[in-house]
């Protein structure tokens, strides 16, 4: 068990381009979450999956954002037509549910997106 | 509505001093969980502690201690004899109910321990 892995660690893209991030959760975790963190702020919830089902999406997740978890294992977060306001750290977390509360979530190191 | 407030944006202390990080939360749920996470410069959020709403016992873990008071909706975090390695951003978070759908994070407190 190597924890939650996110790839890439850093991404610089031009405005208008599409980007895709990947998250590999802890293998036995059935829940996977995406959060976004801008400078000086705490992480904000974007969406989460239980196995392959996407159960909740935040209003922060505009139509340009899409997340998938096709086989209930890794997940991808795609941003289409990136805007400068999308520049942020995108964090992935996983946990086992039920039974998650004793240890909270395990977060990855994040993907830092810079849109120029 | 769920909300977490960390009024202290930045704190600087000299090594070996004690420091308390404040956290005030709002929720209408009777069942909820409170967390503290540490975010070092590497960016990864490191879990420190969880408290559920039915357990107001204070907890001590080495140099760390937590004071949970439902009467004031506060969950404060104290580091005793601070060390340079404690320098990081600390986040308080709230998760309400039993569904565990999401965390609500505060804006964080940046702690700098000066050698």
Coordinates of N, CA and C in Angstrom, one line a residue:
Chain A
X1 N 0.8 -1.2 0.0 CA 0.0 0.0 0.0 C 0.9 1.2 0.0
X2 N 0.8 2.0 -1.1 CA 1.7 3.2 -1.2 C 0.9 4.4 -1.0
X3 N -0.3 4.4 -0.5 CA -1.1 5.6 -0.3 C -1.8 6.0 -1.5
X4 N -2.3 7.2 -1.5 CA -3.0 7.8 -2.7 C -2.0 8.4 -3.6
X5 N -2.0 8.0 -4.9 CA -1.1 8.6 -5.9 C -1.8 9.5 -6.8
X6 N -1.2 10.6 -7.1 CA -1.8 11.5 -8.1 C -0.7 11.8 -9.2
X7 N -1.2 11.9 -10.4 CA -0.3 12.2 -11.5 C -1.0 13.1 -12.5
X8 N -0.3 14.1 -13.1 CA 1.0 14.5 -12.7 C 1.1 15.3 -11.4
X9 N 2.2 15.6 -10.9 CA 2.3 16.5 -9.7 C 2.1 17.9 -10.1
X10 N 2.6 18.3 -11.3 CA 2.5 19.7 -11.8 C 2.1 19.6 -13.2
X11 N 1.2 20.6 -13.6 CA 0.8 20.7 -15.0 C 0.7 22.2 -15.3
X12 N 1.4 22.6 -16.4 CA 1.2 24.0 -16.9 C 0.6 23.8 -18.2
X13 N -0.5 24.6 -18.4 CA -1.2 24.5 -19.7 C -1.6 25.9 -20.2
X14 N -1.8 26.0 -21.4 CA -2.3 27.3 -22.0 C -3.8 27.3 -21.9
X15 N -4.3 28.5 -21.7 CA -5.8 28.7 -21.6 C -6.5 28.2 -22.8
X16 N -7.5 27.4 -22.6 CA -8.3 26.9 -23.7 C -8.0 25.4 -23.9
X17 N -6.8 24.9 -23.4 CA -6.5 23.5 -23.6 C -7.2 22.6 -22.6
X18 N -7.3 21.4 -22.9 CA -7.9 20.4 -22.0 C -6.8 19.7 -21.2
X19 N -7.1 19.4 -20.0 CA -6.1 18.7 -19.1 C -6.9 17.5 -18.4
X20 N -6.1 16.5 -18.1 CA -6.7 15.3 -17.4 C -5.7 14.9 -16.3
X21 N -6.3 14.7 -15.1 CA -5.5 14.3 -14.0 C -5.9 12.9 -13.6
X22 N -5.0 12.1 -13.0 CA -5.3 10.8 -12.6 C -5.1 10.6 -11.1
X23 N -5.9 9.8 -10.4 CA -5.8 9.5 -9.0 C -5.9 8.0 -8.9
X24 N -4.9 7.4 -8.2 CA -5.0 6.0 -7.8 C -5.1 5.9 -6.3
X25 N -6.3 5.5 -5.8 CA -6.6 5.5 -4.4 C -5.9 4.3 -3.7
X26 N -6.0 4.2 -2.4 CA -5.6 3.0 -1.7 C -6.5 1.9 -2.2
X27 N -5.9 0.7 -2.5 CA -6.6 -0.3 -3.2 C -7.9 -0.8 -2.6
X28 N -8.0 -0.9 -1.3 CA -9.2 -1.4 -0.6 C -10.2 -0.3 -0.4
X29 N -9.9 0.9 -0.7 CA -10.9 2.0 -0.5 C -11.9 2.1 -1.5
X30 N -13.2 2.1 -1.1 CA -14.3 2.1 -2.1 C -14.8 3.6 -2.4
X31 N -14.4 4.5 -1.6 CA -14.8 5.9 -1.8 C -13.6 6.7 -2.3
X32 N -13.8 7.6 -3.3 CA -12.8 8.4 -3.8 C -13.4 9.8 -4.0
X33 N -12.6 10.8 -3.5 CA -13.0 12.2 -3.5 C -12.1 13.1 -4.3
X34 N -12.6 14.1 -4.9 CA -11.8 15.2 -5.5 C -12.1 16.5 -4.8
X35 N -11.0 17.2 -4.5 CA -11.1 18.5 -3.9 C -10.2 19.5 -4.7
X36 N -10.5 20.8 -4.6 CA -9.7 21.8 -5.2 C -9.3 22.8 -4.1
X37 N -8.0 23.1 -4.2 CA -7.5 24.1 -3.2 C -6.8 25.2 -3.9
X38 N -7.3 26.4 -3.7 CA -6.6 27.6 -4.2 C -5.7 28.2 -3.1
X39 N -4.8 29.1 -3.5 CA -3.8 29.6 -2.6 C -4.4 30.3 -1.4
X40 N -4.0 29.9 -0.3 CA -4.5 30.6 0.9 C -5.9 30.1 1.4
X41 N -6.4 29.1 0.8 CA -7.7 28.6 1.1 C -7.6 27.1 1.5
X42 N -8.7 26.7 2.2 CA -8.7 25.2 2.5 C -9.3 24.5 1.3
X43 N -9.1 23.2 1.2 CA -9.7 22.4 0.1 C -11.2 22.6 0.1
X44 N -11.7 22.6 -1.2 CA -13.2 22.6 -1.4 C -13.6 21.4 -2.1
X45 N -14.7 20.8 -1.7 CA -15.2 19.6 -2.3 C -15.7 19.8 -3.7
X46 N -15.3 18.8 -4.6 CA -15.8 18.9 -6.0 C -16.8 17.7 -6.3
X47 N -16.3 16.5 -5.9 CA -17.2 15.4 -6.3 C -16.6 14.1 -5.5
X48 N -17.5 13.1 -5.5 CA -17.0 11.8 -4.9 C -17.7 10.7 -5.6
X49 N -17.0 9.5 -5.5 CA -17.5 8.3 -6.0 C -17.5 7.2 -4.9
X50 N -18.5 6.4 -5.0 CA -18.5 5.1 -4.2 C -18.4 4.0 -5.3
X51 N -17.3 3.3 -5.2 CA -17.0 2.4 -6.3 C -17.0 3.1 -7.6
X52 N -17.8 2.7 -8.6 CA -17.7 3.4 -9.9 C -18.8 4.5 -10.0
X53 N -19.7 4.6 -9.0 CA -20.8 5.5 -9.1 C -20.4 6.9 -8.6
X54 N -20.7 7.9 -9.4 CA -20.5 9.3 -8.9 C -21.7 9.7 -8.2
X55 N -21.6 9.9 -6.9 CA -22.8 10.1 -6.0 C -23.1 11.6 -5.7
X56 N -22.1 12.4 -5.8 CA -22.4 13.8 -5.5 C -21.4 14.7 -6.3
X57 N -22.0 15.8 -6.8 CA -21.1 16.8 -7.4 C -21.4 18.2 -6.8
X58 N -20.3 18.9 -6.6 CA -20.5 20.3 -6.0 C -20.9 21.3 -7.1
X59 N -21.5 22.4 -6.7 CA -21.8 23.4 -7.7 C -20.5 24.0 -8.3
X60 N -19.4 23.8 -7.6 CA -18.1 24.3 -8.1 C -17.7 23.5 -9.4
X61 N -18.3 22.4 -9.6 CA -18.0 21.5 -10.8 C -18.8 22.0 -12.0
X62 N -18.2 22.9 -12.7 CA -18.9 23.4 -13.9 C -19.0 22.3 -15.0
X63 N -19.7 22.7 -16.1 CA -19.8 21.7 -17.2 C -18.5 21.4 -17.8
X64 N -17.5 22.2 -17.6 CA -16.2 22.0 -18.2 C -15.4 20.9 -17.5
X65 N -15.9 20.5 -16.3 CA -15.3 19.5 -15.5 C -16.0 18.2 -15.6
X66 N -15.3 17.1 -15.7 CA -15.9 15.8 -15.7 C -15.0 14.8 -15.0
X67 N -15.5 14.0 -14.2 CA -14.8 13.0 -13.4 C -15.3 11.6 -13.7
X68 N -14.4 10.6 -13.7 CA -14.8 9.3 -14.0 C -14.1 8.3 -13.0
X69 N -14.7 7.2 -12.8 CA -14.0 6.1 -12.1 C -14.6 4.8 -12.6
X70 N -14.1 4.5 -13.9 CA -14.8 3.5 -14.7 C -14.8 2.1 -14.1
X71 N -13.8 1.7 -13.4 CA -13.8 0.3 -12.8 C -13.8 0.3 -11.3
X72 N -14.1 1.5 -10.7 CA -14.1 1.6 -9.3 C -12.7 1.6 -8.7
X73 N -11.7 1.8 -9.5 CA -10.4 1.8 -8.9 C -9.8 3.2 -9.1
X74 N -9.0 3.5 -10.1 CA -8.5 4.8 -10.3 C -9.6 5.7 -10.8
X75 N -9.3 7.0 -10.7 CA -10.2 8.0 -11.2 C -9.5 9.1 -12.1
X76 N -10.2 9.7 -13.0 CA -9.7 10.8 -13.8 C -10.5 12.0 -13.6
X77 N -9.9 13.2 -13.6 CA -10.6 14.4 -13.6 C -10.2 15.2 -14.8
X78 N -11.1 15.6 -15.7 CA -10.8 16.3 -16.9 C -11.3 17.7 -16.8
X79 N -10.6 18.6 -17.2 CA -11.0 20.0 -17.3 C -10.9 20.4 -18.8
X80 N -12.0 20.8 -19.4 CA -12.0 21.2 -20.8 C -11.9 22.7 -20.9
X81 N -11.3 23.2 -21.9 CA -11.2 24.6 -22.2 C -10.8 25.4 -20.9
X82 N -9.6 25.0 -20.4 CA -9.2 25.6 -19.2 C -9.2 27.1 -19.2
X83 N -9.4 27.7 -18.0 CA -9.4 29.1 -17.8 C -8.4 29.4 -16.7
X84 N -8.0 30.7 -16.6 CA -7.0 31.0 -15.6 C -7.5 30.7 -14.2
X85 N -8.8 30.9 -14.0 CA -9.4 30.6 -12.7 C -9.4 29.2 -12.3
X86 N -9.0 28.3 -13.2 CA -8.9 26.9 -12.8 C -7.6 26.6 -12.2
X87 N -6.6 27.5 -12.2 CA -5.3 27.3 -11.5 C -5.5 27.0 -10.1
X88 N -5.1 25.9 -9.6 CA -5.3 25.4 -8.2 C -4.5 24.1 -8.0
X89 N -4.6 23.7 -6.8 CA -4.1 22.3 -6.5 C -5.4 21.4 -6.5
X90 N -5.3 20.3 -7.2 CA -6.4 19.4 -7.2 C -6.0 18.2 -6.4
X91 N -6.8 17.9 -5.3 CA -6.4 16.9 -4.4 C -7.4 15.7 -4.5
X92 N -6.9 14.6 -4.4 CA -7.7 13.4 -4.4 C -7.6 12.7 -3.0
X93 N -8.6 12.1 -2.5 CA -8.6 11.4 -1.2 C -9.4 10.1 -1.4
X94 N -9.1 9.2 -0.5 CA -9.9 7.9 -0.6 C -10.1 7.5 0.9
X95 N -11.1 6.6 1.0 CA -11.5 6.1 2.3 C -12.4 4.8 2.1
X96 N -12.5 4.1 3.2 CA -13.4 3.0 3.2 C -14.7 3.4 3.8
X97 N -15.8 3.2 3.2 CA -17.1 3.5 3.8 C -18.1 2.3 3.7
X98 N -18.8 2.0 4.8 CA -18.7 2.6 6.1 C -17.4 2.2 6.8
X99 N -17.2 2.9 7.9 CA -16.0 2.6 8.7 C -14.9 3.5 8.5
X100 N -15.2 4.7 7.8 CA -14.1 5.5 7.5 C -13.7 6.5 8.6
X101 N -14.6 6.7 9.5 CA -14.4 7.9 10.4 C -13.3 7.7 11.3
X102 N -12.9 6.5 11.8 CA -11.8 6.4 12.7 C -10.5 7.0 12.2
X103 N -10.3 7.0 10.9 CA -9.0 7.5 10.4 C -9.2 8.6 9.4
X104 N -10.4 9.0 9.1 CA -10.5 10.1 8.2 C -10.2 9.6 6.8
X105 N -9.9 10.6 6.0 CA -9.5 10.3 4.6 C -8.0 10.3 4.4
X106 N -7.5 9.6 3.4 CA -6.1 9.6 3.1 C -6.0 10.5 1.8
X107 N -5.3 11.5 1.9 CA -5.1 12.4 0.7 C -3.9 12.1 0.0
X108 N -3.9 12.4 -1.3 CA -2.7 12.4 -2.2 C -2.0 13.7 -2.1
X109 N -0.9 13.8 -2.8 CA -0.1 15.0 -2.7 C -0.6 16.1 -3.7
X110 N -1.5 15.7 -4.5 CA -2.2 16.7 -5.3 C -1.5 16.9 -6.7
X111 N -2.3 17.5 -7.6 CA -1.8 18.0 -8.9 C -1.9 19.5 -8.9
X112 N -0.8 20.2 -9.1 CA -0.9 21.6 -9.1 C -1.0 22.1 -10.6
X113 N -2.1 22.7 -10.9 CA -2.4 23.1 -12.2 C -2.2 24.6 -12.3
X114 N -1.4 25.0 -13.4 CA -1.2 26.4 -13.7 C -1.7 26.7 -15.1
X115 N -2.6 27.6 -15.2 CA -3.2 27.9 -16.6 C -2.6 29.3 -16.9
X116 N -1.9 29.3 -18.1 CA -1.2 30.6 -18.5 C -1.9 31.2 -19.7
Chain B
X1 N -26.3 24.9 7.6 CA -25.1 25.1 6.8 C -23.9 24.6 7.6
X2 N -22.9 24.1 7.0 CA -21.7 23.7 7.7 C -20.6 24.7 7.4
X3 N -19.9 25.0 8.4 CA -18.8 26.0 8.3 C -17.8 25.8 9.3
X4 N -16.5 26.1 8.9 CA -15.4 26.0 9.8 C -14.6 27.3 9.7
X5 N -14.3 27.9 10.9 CA -13.6 29.2 10.9 C -12.3 29.0 11.6
X6 N -11.3 29.4 11.0 CA -9.9 29.4 11.6 C -9.5 30.9 11.5
X7 N -9.7 31.6 12.6 CA -9.5 33.1 12.5 C -8.0 33.5 12.4
X8 N -7.1 32.6 12.9 CA -5.7 32.9 12.8 C -5.2 32.5 11.4
X9 N -4.7 33.5 10.7 CA -4.2 33.2 9.3 C -2.8 32.7 9.4
X10 N -2.0 33.5 10.2 CA -0.6 33.1 10.3 C -0.1 33.3 11.8
X11 N 0.7 32.4 12.2 CA 1.3 32.5 13.6 C 2.7 32.2 13.5
X12 N 3.5 33.0 14.2 CA 5.0 32.7 14.3 C 5.3 32.5 15.8
X13 N 6.1 31.5 16.1 CA 6.5 31.3 17.5 C 8.0 30.9 17.4
X14 N 8.6 31.1 18.5 CA 10.0 30.7 18.7 C 10.0 29.2 19.1
X15 N 11.0 28.5 18.6 CA 11.1 27.1 19.0 C 11.0 26.9 20.5
X16 N 10.3 25.9 20.9 CA 10.1 25.5 22.3 C 8.9 26.2 22.9
X17 N 8.3 27.2 22.3 CA 7.1 27.8 22.8 C 5.9 26.9 22.5
X18 N 4.9 27.1 23.4 CA 3.6 26.4 23.1 C 2.8 27.3 22.2
X19 N 1.9 26.7 21.4 CA 1.1 27.5 20.5 C -0.3 26.8 20.4
X20 N -1.3 27.5 20.4 CA -2.7 27.0 20.2 C -3.3 27.5 18.9
X21 N -3.8 26.6 18.1 CA -4.5 27.0 16.9 C -6.0 26.8 17.1
X22 N -6.8 27.9 16.8 CA -8.2 27.9 17.1 C -9.0 27.4 15.9
X23 N -10.1 26.7 16.3 CA -11.1 26.3 15.3 C -12.5 26.4 15.8
X24 N -13.3 27.1 15.1 CA -14.7 27.2 15.5 C -15.6 26.6 14.4
X25 N -16.6 25.8 14.7 CA -17.4 25.2 13.6 C -18.9 25.5 13.8
X26 N -19.6 25.3 12.7 CA -21.0 25.5 12.7 C -21.7 24.3 12.0
X27 N -22.7 23.7 12.6 CA -23.4 22.6 12.0 C -24.7 22.5 12.8
X28 N -25.8 22.0 12.1 CA -27.0 21.7 12.8 C -27.2 20.2 13.0
X29 N -26.3 19.5 12.5 CA -26.3 18.0 12.7 C -25.9 17.7 14.2
X30 N -26.6 16.6 14.7 CA -26.2 16.2 16.1 C -25.0 15.2 16.0
X31 N -24.9 14.6 14.9 CA -23.7 13.7 14.7 C -22.8 14.3 13.7
X32 N -21.6 14.5 14.1 CA -20.6 15.1 13.2 C -19.2 14.7 13.7
X33 N -18.2 15.0 12.8 CA -16.9 14.6 13.1 C -16.0 15.8 12.8
X34 N -15.0 16.0 13.7 CA -14.0 17.1 13.5 C -12.6 16.5 13.3
X35 N -11.9 17.1 12.5 CA -10.6 16.7 12.1 C -9.6 17.8 12.1
X36 N -8.3 17.5 12.3 CA -7.2 18.4 12.1 C -6.3 17.7 11.1
X37 N -5.9 18.4 10.1 CA -4.9 18.0 9.1 C -3.7 18.9 9.1
X38 N -2.5 18.4 8.8 CA -1.3 19.2 8.7 C -0.9 19.2 7.2
X39 N -0.6 20.3 6.6 CA -0.2 20.4 5.2 C 1.2 21.0 5.2
X40 N 2.2 20.1 5.1 CA 3.6 20.7 5.0 C 3.8 21.2 3.6
X41 N 5.0 21.9 3.3 CA 5.2 22.4 2.0 C 5.1 21.4 0.8
X42 N 5.2 20.2 1.1 CA 5.1 19.2 0.0 C 3.7 19.1 -0.5
X43 N 2.7 19.6 0.3 CA 1.3 19.7 -0.2 C 0.4 18.6 0.3
X44 N 0.9 17.5 0.7 CA 0.0 16.4 1.1 C -0.6 16.7 2.5
X45 N -1.9 16.4 2.6 CA -2.6 16.6 3.8 C -2.4 15.4 4.7
X46 N -1.9 15.7 5.9 CA -1.6 14.6 6.8 C -2.6 14.6 8.0
X47 N -3.3 13.4 8.1 CA -4.3 13.3 9.2 C -3.6 13.4 10.5
X48 N -4.2 14.2 11.5 CA -3.7 14.3 12.8 C -4.6 13.7 13.8
X49 N -5.9 14.0 13.8 CA -6.9 13.6 14.7 C -8.3 13.7 14.2
X50 N -9.1 12.8 14.8 CA -10.6 12.8 14.5 C -11.3 12.9 15.9
X51 N -12.4 13.6 15.9 CA -13.2 13.6 17.1 C -14.7 13.5 16.7
X52 N -15.5 12.7 17.3 CA -16.9 12.7 17.0 C -17.6 13.5 18.0
X53 N -18.9 13.9 17.6 CA -19.6 14.9 18.4 C -20.1 14.3 19.8
X54 N -20.0 13.0 20.0 CA -20.4 12.5 21.2 C -19.3 12.3 22.2
X55 N -18.1 12.6 21.8 CA -16.9 12.4 22.7 C -16.2 13.7 22.9
X56 N -16.4 14.3 24.1 CA -15.8 15.6 24.4 C -14.5 15.4 25.2
X57 N -14.1 14.2 25.3 CA -12.8 14.0 26.0 C -11.7 14.7 25.3
X58 N -10.8 15.4 26.0 CA -9.7 16.0 25.4 C -8.7 14.9 25.1
X59 N -7.8 15.1 24.2 CA -6.8 14.1 23.8 C -5.4 14.6 23.8
X60 N -4.5 13.8 24.2 CA -3.1 14.2 24.1 C -2.3 13.1 23.4
X61 N -1.5 13.6 22.4 CA -0.7 12.6 21.7 C 0.7 13.2 21.6
X62 N 1.6 12.8 22.5 CA 2.9 13.4 22.5 C 2.9 14.9 22.8
X63 N 3.4 15.7 21.9 CA 3.4 17.2 22.1 C 2.1 17.8 21.6
X64 N 1.2 17.0 21.0 CA -0.1 17.5 20.5 C -1.2 17.3 21.5
X65 N -2.1 18.3 21.6 CA -3.3 18.0 22.4 C -4.5 18.8 21.8
X66 N -5.7 18.3 22.0 CA -6.8 18.9 21.4 C -7.9 19.1 22.5
X67 N -8.6 20.2 22.4 CA -9.6 20.6 23.4 C -10.9 20.8 22.6
X68 N -11.8 19.9 22.8 CA -13.1 19.9 22.1 C -14.2 20.4 23.1
X69 N -14.9 21.5 22.8 CA -15.9 22.1 23.6 C -17.1 22.3 22.8
X70 N -18.2 21.5 23.0 CA -19.4 21.6 22.2 C -20.1 22.9 22.6
X71 N -20.0 23.3 23.9 CA -20.7 24.5 24.3 C -20.3 25.8 23.6
X72 N -19.0 25.8 23.1 CA -18.5 27.0 22.4 C -18.2 26.6 20.9
X73 N -18.6 25.4 20.5 CA -18.4 24.9 19.1 C -16.9 25.1 18.7
X74 N -16.1 24.7 19.6 CA -14.6 24.9 19.3 C -13.9 23.6 19.4
X75 N -12.8 23.5 18.6 CA -12.0 22.3 18.6 C -10.5 22.8 18.4
X76 N -9.9 23.2 19.5 CA -8.6 23.9 19.4 C -7.5 22.8 19.5
X77 N -6.4 23.2 19.0 CA -5.2 22.3 18.8 C -4.0 23.0 19.4
X78 N -3.4 22.4 20.4 CA -2.2 22.9 21.0 C -1.0 22.1 20.7
X79 N 0.1 22.8 20.3 CA 1.4 22.1 20.2 C 2.3 22.6 21.3
X80 N 2.8 21.7 22.1 CA 3.6 22.0 23.2 C 5.1 21.9 22.8
X81 N 5.9 22.8 23.3 CA 7.4 22.8 23.0 C 7.6 22.7 21.5
X82 N 7.1 23.6 20.7 CA 7.1 23.6 19.3 C 8.5 23.4 18.7
X83 N 8.5 22.7 17.6 CA 9.8 22.4 16.9 C 9.7 23.0 15.4
X84 N 10.8 23.2 14.8 CA 10.9 23.7 13.5 C 10.1 22.8 12.5
X85 N 10.1 21.5 12.8 CA 9.4 20.6 11.9 C 7.9 20.7 12.0
X86 N 7.4 21.5 13.0 CA 5.9 21.7 13.1 C 5.5 22.8 12.1
X87 N 6.4 23.5 11.5 CA 6.1 24.5 10.5 C 5.3 24.0 9.4
X88 N 4.1 24.4 9.2 CA 3.2 23.9 8.2 C 1.9 24.7 8.2
X89 N 1.0 24.4 7.3 CA -0.4 24.9 7.4 C -1.3 23.9 8.0
X90 N -2.1 24.3 9.0 CA -2.9 23.3 9.7 C -4.4 23.7 9.4
X91 N -5.1 22.6 9.0 CA -6.5 22.8 8.7 C -7.4 22.0 9.7
X92 N -8.5 22.7 10.1 CA -9.5 22.1 10.8 C -10.6 21.7 9.8
X93 N -11.3 20.6 10.0 CA -12.3 20.2 9.0 C -13.5 19.6 9.8
X94 N -14.7 19.7 9.2 CA -15.9 19.1 9.7 C -16.6 18.2 8.7
X95 N -17.0 17.1 9.2 CA -17.8 16.2 8.4 C -19.1 15.9 9.1
X96 N -20.2 16.2 8.5 CA -21.5 16.0 9.3 C -22.2 14.8 9.0
X97 N -22.9 14.2 9.9 CA -23.8 13.1 9.7 C -23.0 11.8 9.5
X98 N -23.7 10.8 9.2 CA -23.0 9.5 9.0 C -22.7 9.2 7.6
X99 N -23.0 10.1 6.7 CA -22.8 9.7 5.3 C -21.4 10.0 4.8
X100 N -20.7 10.8 5.5 CA -19.3 11.1 5.1 C -19.1 11.6 3.7
X101 N -20.1 12.4 3.3 CA -20.0 12.8 1.9 C -18.9 13.7 1.6
X102 N -18.6 14.6 2.5 CA -17.6 15.6 2.2 C -17.1 16.2 3.5
X103 N -15.9 16.8 3.4 CA -15.4 17.6 4.5 C -15.6 19.1 4.2
X104 N -15.8 19.9 5.2 CA -15.7 21.3 5.1 C -14.5 21.8 5.8
X105 N -13.6 22.4 5.1 CA -12.3 22.8 5.7 C -12.4 24.3 6.0
X106 N -11.6 24.6 7.1 CA -11.4 26.0 7.3 C -10.3 26.5 6.4
X107 N -10.0 27.8 6.5 CA -9.0 28.4 5.6 C -7.6 28.2 6.0
X108 N -7.4 27.5 7.1 CA -6.0 27.1 7.5 C -5.3 28.2 8.3
X109 N -4.4 27.7 9.2 CA -3.5 28.5 9.9 C -2.1 28.2 9.6
X110 N -1.3 29.1 9.1 CA 0.1 28.9 8.7 C 1.0 29.1 9.9
X111 N 1.6 28.1 10.4 CA 2.4 28.1 11.6 C 3.9 28.1 11.1
X112 N 4.6 29.1 11.6 CA 6.1 29.1 11.4 C 6.8 29.1 12.8
X113 N 7.6 28.1 12.9 CA 8.4 28.0 14.1 C 9.8 28.4 13.9
X114 N 10.2 29.4 14.6 CA 11.5 30.1 14.3 C 12.6 29.4 15.2
X115 N 13.7 29.0 14.6 CA 14.7 28.3 15.5 C 15.4 29.3 16.4

